[in-house]
CSV table of C-alpha atoms in Angstrom, one decimal:
chain,number,residue,atom,x,y,z
A,1,MET,CA,-88.5,18.5,36.3
A,2,PRO,CA,-85.2,17.5,35.3
A,3,LEU,CA,-82.0,18.9,37.1
A,4,THR,CA,-79.5,21.2,35.5
A,5,ARG,CA,-76.0,20.3,35.4
A,6,ARG,CA,-75.2,22.6,38.3
A,7,GLY,CA,-78.0,21.0,40.3
A,8,GLN,CA,-76.6,17.5,39.5
A,9,ALA,CA,-73.0,18.6,40.6
A,10,ALA,CA,-74.4,19.8,44.0
A,11,THR,CA,-76.4,16.8,44.5
A,12,TYR,CA,-73.3,14.6,44.0
A,13,ARG,CA,-71.1,16.7,46.4
A,14,ASN,CA,-73.8,16.2,49.1
A,15,SER,CA,-73.8,12.6,48.5
A,16,ILE,CA,-70.0,12.2,48.9
A,17,ALA,CA,-69.9,14.3,52.0
A,18,SER,CA,-72.6,12.3,53.7
A,19,LYS,CA,-70.7,9.1,53.1
A,20,ALA,CA,-67.1,10.3,54.2
A,21,PRO,CA,-66.2,9.5,57.9
A,22,ASP,CA,-65.6,12.2,60.5
A,23,VAL,CA,-61.8,13.0,60.8
A,24,ASP,CA,-60.3,14.2,64.1
A,25,PHE,CA,-57.6,16.6,62.8
A,26,ASP,CA,-56.2,17.2,66.4
A,27,ALA,CA,-55.6,13.5,66.8
A,28,VAL,CA,-53.8,13.4,63.5
A,29,ARG,CA,-51.6,16.3,64.4
A,30,LEU,CA,-50.7,14.5,67.8
A,31,THR,CA,-49.8,11.3,66.0
A,32,GLN,CA,-47.5,13.0,63.6
A,33,SER,CA,-45.7,14.8,66.5
A,34,SER,CA,-45.3,11.6,68.4
A,35,SER,CA,-43.8,9.9,65.3
A,36,GLU,CA,-41.4,12.7,64.7
A,37,HIS,CA,-40.2,12.7,68.3
A,38,SER,CA,-39.7,8.9,68.2
A,39,HIS,CA,-37.7,9.3,64.9
A,40,ALA,CA,-35.4,11.9,66.6
A,41,MET,CA,-34.7,9.5,69.6
A,42,THR,CA,-33.8,6.7,67.3
A,43,SER,CA,-31.8,8.8,64.8
A,44,PRO,CA,-28.1,8.2,64.8
A,45,SER,CA,-27.3,11.9,64.1
A,46,ALA,CA,-29.1,13.0,67.3
A,47,PRO,CA,-28.4,10.5,70.2
A,48,TYR,CA,-30.8,10.3,73.0
A,49,VAL,CA,-29.6,12.0,76.2
A,50,SER,CA,-31.4,11.8,79.6
A,51,SER,CA,-30.5,11.6,83.2
A,52,ASP,CA,-30.7,7.7,82.9
A,53,ASN,CA,-28.5,7.8,79.8
A,54,PRO,CA,-26.1,10.7,80.0
A,55,ASN,CA,-23.9,11.4,76.9
A,56,LEU,CA,-20.5,11.5,78.8
A,57,ILE,CA,-17.3,12.9,77.2
A,58,PRO,CA,-14.6,10.2,77.8
A,59,PRO,CA,-11.8,11.6,80.0
A,60,SER,CA,-8.6,12.3,78.3
A,61,GLY,CA,-5.3,10.8,79.4
A,62,PRO,CA,-2.3,12.8,81.0
A,63,ASN,CA,-0.4,15.1,78.7
A,64,TRP,CA,2.9,13.2,78.9
A,65,ARG,CA,4.7,15.7,76.8
A,66,LEU,CA,3.8,18.7,79.0
A,67,ILE,CA,4.7,16.6,82.1
A,68,GLY,CA,8.1,15.7,80.5
A,69,ALA,CA,8.8,19.3,79.6
A,70,VAL,CA,8.0,20.5,83.2
A,71,ILE,CA,10.3,17.9,84.7
A,72,ALA,CA,13.1,18.7,82.3
A,73,ALA,CA,12.8,22.4,83.1
A,74,LEU,CA,12.9,21.7,86.8
A,75,CYS,CA,16.0,19.6,86.3
A,76,ILE,CA,17.8,22.3,84.5
A,77,ILE,CA,16.8,24.9,87.1
A,78,GLY,CA,17.9,22.6,90.0
A,79,ALA,CA,21.2,21.9,88.2
A,80,THR,CA,21.7,25.7,87.6
A,81,ILE,CA,21.2,26.5,91.2
A,82,SER,CA,22.9,23.3,92.8
A,83,ILE,CA,26.3,23.6,90.8
A,84,PRO,CA,27.3,27.0,92.1
A,85,ALA,CA,26.1,26.1,95.6
A,86,TYR,CA,28.2,22.9,95.4
A,87,GLU,CA,31.2,24.8,94.3
A,88,ALA,CA,30.8,27.4,97.1
A,89,TRP,CA,30.7,24.7,99.6
A,90,GLN,CA,33.9,23.1,98.2
A,91,SER,CA,35.7,26.6,98.4
A,92,ALA,CA,34.5,27.1,102.0
A,93,GLU,CA,35.6,23.6,103.1
A,94,SER,CA,39.0,23.9,101.4
A,95,ALA,CA,39.6,27.3,102.9
A,96,HIS,CA,39.0,26.0,106.5
A,97,ALA,CA,40.9,22.7,106.0
A,98,GLU,CA,44.1,22.1,108.0
A,99,ARG,CA,47.1,22.1,105.6
A,100,GLY,CA,50.4,20.3,105.6
A,101,LYS,CA,53.8,20.9,104.3
A,102,MET,CA,52.7,19.8,100.9
A,103,ASN,CA,49.9,22.2,100.7
A,104,GLY,CA,47.5,19.2,101.2
A,105,ALA,CA,44.6,18.7,103.5
A,106,VAL,CA,45.5,17.0,106.7
A,107,TYR,CA,43.2,14.5,108.5
A,108,THR,CA,43.6,12.6,111.9
A,109,VAL,CA,42.7,8.8,111.5
A,110,GLU,CA,43.1,5.8,113.5
A,111,VAL,CA,45.5,3.3,112.0
A,112,ASP,CA,45.7,0.0,113.6
A,113,GLY,CA,44.4,1.6,116.7
A,114,GLU,CA,46.9,4.5,116.8
A,115,PRO,CA,46.0,8.2,115.7
A,116,VAL,CA,48.0,9.1,112.7
A,117,LYS,CA,47.8,12.3,110.7
A,118,ILE,CA,47.7,11.8,107.0
A,119,GLU,CA,48.1,14.5,104.4
A,120,LEU,CA,46.9,14.2,100.8
A,121,GLY,CA,49.5,16.5,99.6
A,122,TRP,CA,50.6,17.7,96.2
A,123,ALA,CA,54.0,16.7,94.3
A,124,GLY,CA,53.6,18.9,91.1
A,125,ASN,CA,50.6,17.7,89.4
A,126,HIS,CA,50.5,14.4,91.2
A,127,LEU,CA,48.9,13.3,94.5
A,128,ALA,CA,51.1,11.9,97.4
A,129,LEU,CA,50.3,10.7,100.9
A,130,LEU,CA,52.3,11.6,104.0
A,131,ALA,CA,51.8,10.0,107.4
A,132,ASP,CA,52.8,11.3,110.9
A,133,PRO,CA,53.9,9.2,112.8
A,134,GLU,CA,55.1,6.9,109.9
A,135,LEU,CA,53.1,3.9,108.9
A,136,PRO,CA,54.4,0.5,109.8
A,137,PRO,CA,57.1,-1.0,107.6
A,138,GLY,CA,55.6,-2.8,104.6
A,139,ALA,CA,52.3,-0.8,104.8
A,140,VAL,CA,50.6,-0.6,101.4
A,141,VAL,CA,48.5,2.5,100.5
A,142,THR,CA,45.9,2.4,97.7
A,143,VAL,CA,44.0,5.4,96.6
A,144,LYS,CA,41.0,5.7,94.1
A,145,GLY,CA,39.4,8.7,92.7
A,146,ASP,CA,38.4,10.4,89.3
A,147,PHE,CA,41.9,9.7,88.2
A,148,GLY,CA,41.4,5.9,88.7
A,149,PRO,CA,42.8,3.4,91.3
A,150,GLU,CA,46.6,3.4,92.1
A,151,THR,CA,48.9,1.8,94.7
A,152,LEU,CA,51.3,4.4,95.9
A,153,PRO,CA,54.8,3.2,96.2
A,154,TRP,CA,56.9,4.2,99.4
A,155,ASN,CA,59.3,7.1,98.4
A,156,ALA,CA,62.2,6.8,100.9
A,157,GLU,CA,63.8,10.0,99.4
A,158,TYR,CA,60.8,12.2,100.3
A,159,GLN,CA,59.3,10.0,103.1
A,160,PHE,CA,55.8,9.8,101.5
A,161,PHE,CA,53.8,7.3,99.6
A,162,GLY,CA,53.6,8.3,95.9
A,163,PRO,CA,53.3,10.4,93.9
A,164,THR,CA,50.4,9.0,91.7
A,165,GLN,CA,51.3,8.3,88.1
A,166,ALA,CA,48.1,10.1,87.0
A,167,GLU,CA,48.4,13.8,86.6
A,168,MET,CA,45.6,16.1,87.9
A,169,ASN,CA,44.9,19.7,88.5
A,170,PRO,CA,46.5,20.5,91.9
A,171,PHE,CA,44.2,23.6,92.2
A,172,SER,CA,41.0,21.5,91.8
A,173,HIS,CA,39.3,19.2,94.5
A,174,HIS,CA,39.1,15.5,94.4
A,175,LYS,CA,37.2,13.1,96.5
A,176,VAL,CA,39.7,10.1,97.3
A,177,SER,CA,39.1,6.6,98.7
A,178,ILE,CA,42.1,5.5,100.8
A,179,ARG,CA,43.0,1.9,101.9
A,180,ILE,CA,46.1,1.2,104.2
A,181,GLU,CA,47.0,-2.4,104.5
A,182,ASN,CA,49.7,-4.3,106.0
A,183,ASP,CA,50.5,-8.1,105.2
A,184,GLY,CA,47.0,-8.3,103.8
A,185,GLN,CA,45.4,-6.9,106.9
A,186,LEU,CA,43.3,-3.7,106.7
A,187,LEU,CA,44.7,-1.0,109.1
A,188,TRP,CA,42.2,1.7,107.9
A,189,SER,CA,40.1,2.8,105.0
A,190,GLY,CA,37.9,5.8,104.3
A,191,LYS,CA,37.1,8.7,102.0
A,192,ARG,CA,38.7,12.1,102.3
A,193,TRP,CA,38.9,15.3,100.1
A,194,ALA,CA,42.2,16.1,98.5
A,195,TRP,CA,41.5,19.8,98.5
A,196,GLY,CA,43.4,21.8,95.9
A,197,VAL,CA,46.2,24.1,96.6
A,198,PRO,CA,44.8,27.4,98.3
A,199,THR,CA,44.8,30.4,96.0
A,200,GLY,CA,47.9,32.6,96.8
A,201,HIS,CA,50.1,29.7,97.6
A,202,HIS,CA,53.1,29.0,95.3
A,203,HIS,CA,53.0,25.4,94.1
A,204,HIS,CA,56.2,23.6,93.3
């Protein structure tokens, strides 16, 4: 008996199904998952990170701008504190200094082995040096400070060395280097403060 069209189609499907190999769909899914994982490991957009290959962030260098700003601020603060403290120290030292007849600071030094009192006194707006007892004849006195270096001539009228050619504020304080020589031989040298005229004293 000849097959109908519907019967022929069913027979064809059964024939195809009997010839197709068995497929393990679980194995197919596992293979696809492994392939996707391998692609993620090698993809440049998603770098592989593990304990053996950590993705470390490179350390950044020091912030030199911030460090410089901090140092500058500390310097400003230090200067703000130190300047008033230094001025207070000068005022205290000046107030306790021994004074001579020219309102200058008096120091005892050893000149050529002998104790001599020298005064860094004030002749108007100029600095002068007095010595008691007097220095040996021919002695040369050289001073140097913020006013520059000068050799003070002997003033026979007033019996002191000087005054300086440079003018300076007699009420301010000046650190002075002093050299006393005679015939090219150094008799004494040192640094002393020429303290300004004390407040309340009349200055001539």
